[in-house]
């Protein structure tokens, strides 16, 4: 019983005792004082009894009011059309209202909601039951006794109509699509091109597409279209994998070239944001080589098409000339030039870096190559750089470059545009002026907001691009024989000795380097291997397994020296075997597994590795899988290959 009501009588007790003591001292005889004290104590005791009785009466009245309210609340909860229940920590339903009983008569909450953990009562979840969608809310019931069983009160909010109208809203959202004839310039350069007929047929295909999805389109340039339709038709387009791409291939152009389209779709909640997303998706589609569709939803991208590179090269000499002029102006307005490539630098990266060092010297600016630890792939080139009086002091680590770089400096990134692959993302973020030169297809995680960018997915290598820039950078500019040899070595590596991914511009660049003194014997020396590396590469090739479609897979053990280099070389060697169309070699390192992919052109290794976080070119690609072992990496790669082959089979079935 609460003792607070008796506290009011304590002052009275103190006064009574004080008065009784005074009476004992002052009143004669003594028994009168004792009698007065006894009467005071008796009155105090009676008062306490009366107060206690009254307190109990008040408590009873309060309990009655609480019970009446509790009964009313229980009646409301039991009859309200909101399913509610109480369950214990074992998942047993100990009480449920009528609304829940109509839906479920069982007594085990775990059978009703398998994902629910009774030990975590605060969790909220969603579920579907009898065709209705519910949002399930749980609240812990507070108990007076610590030893009492934990109970959870749960109620379900019917969200069926809300989800229905949300779905209707999402289906009716405006979607913006941009459609470009991405090889229009190449087609118009051919005098045999049937311009009016081709554009009319392309517009006919776009019009037919717009009608089939109840959309509207406008042609706003010679070979560009703007299309708006409702989001509910997106599933159909994606299921057909944007068959407009293949239909365009069948148009007779009057030339040997095929019409290729780039389709970019922005699917957002407003027309303005959809338009902006479509433009970003188009930039990505063109940067990946065109002939494909890119769908952007928020920060997510989906890719369709792009299985084969129709045009061998789409480089523009005008673009190269304008970029070279802009690059020279940027270098001349800078105090220093830093050149950085990707992690695990190869000869294409080193050769392009040396070519850019020649450009920085032509602009009278001090240049540095940013490089981390050397690897066997570039060891020969680095030894030659160390012996050179001109370049022996030009290499800096990323940490040293972070200390040297200033607001007036320019950073040039070569042979990559991926944030995850660049040697030092921190250095890129610190640089005020940045330039990107790359020949790979545009990835989703590309480096953001460069001052200048030069992307050419049709180029064979970064060395080819830099070699061409040299010819427009300044009149009479020529690389030294050593620089020419390094550039030619990079081109030789990325083209597999000019066997894959080459065009007329590739051989023109190689011819220019030979005229500048490139030494083929020096190039050969850069690729020489020791006997151990040769034997290990042969062992990896021998242990390869062949999948369907002529795809070879092999692995390099973790303890094999230079296993990343051997993986790349073994992938190249496997393509020389009859019947093999593509090869993948995995090498296990300290932090994960690296994959080297190679192809003769029929199979797009870039699309296969892109599914697991990699990227590159149609014929040459790679991936770095962090925190996985070899078994997991092989499983991920195999799943990606089968997924790619299934898509190829589906596309072939639709074409037939």
XYZ file of C-alpha atoms in Angstrom, residues 496 499-501 571-572 575 580-584 597-606 608 617-621 644:
29
model
C 47.473 -8.730 -79.605
C 45.327 -9.139 -84.611
C 42.205 -7.776 -82.856
C 40.416 -4.435 -82.469
C 44.129 -15.607 -71.677
C 45.829 -14.358 -74.852
C 42.728 -17.696 -78.103
C 38.137 -21.237 -78.502
C 36.212 -18.002 -79.063
C 36.812 -16.407 -75.653
C 38.963 -17.050 -72.606
C 38.907 -16.113 -68.931
C 39.001 -11.819 -70.316
C 39.852 -12.076 -74.019
C 37.741 -12.654 -77.129
C 38.077 -13.005 -80.888
C 35.070 -10.721 -81.318
C 32.101 -13.091 -81.450
C 31.654 -13.047 -77.664
C 31.583 -9.765 -75.756
C 33.792 -10.317 -72.709
C 33.170 -6.746 -71.563
C 30.211 -10.687 -69.218
C 36.421 -3.660 -74.305
C 34.450 -6.120 -76.411
C 37.595 -8.202 -76.977
C 39.692 -7.282 -73.915
C 38.260 -6.838 -70.423
C 25.095 -13.801 -71.267
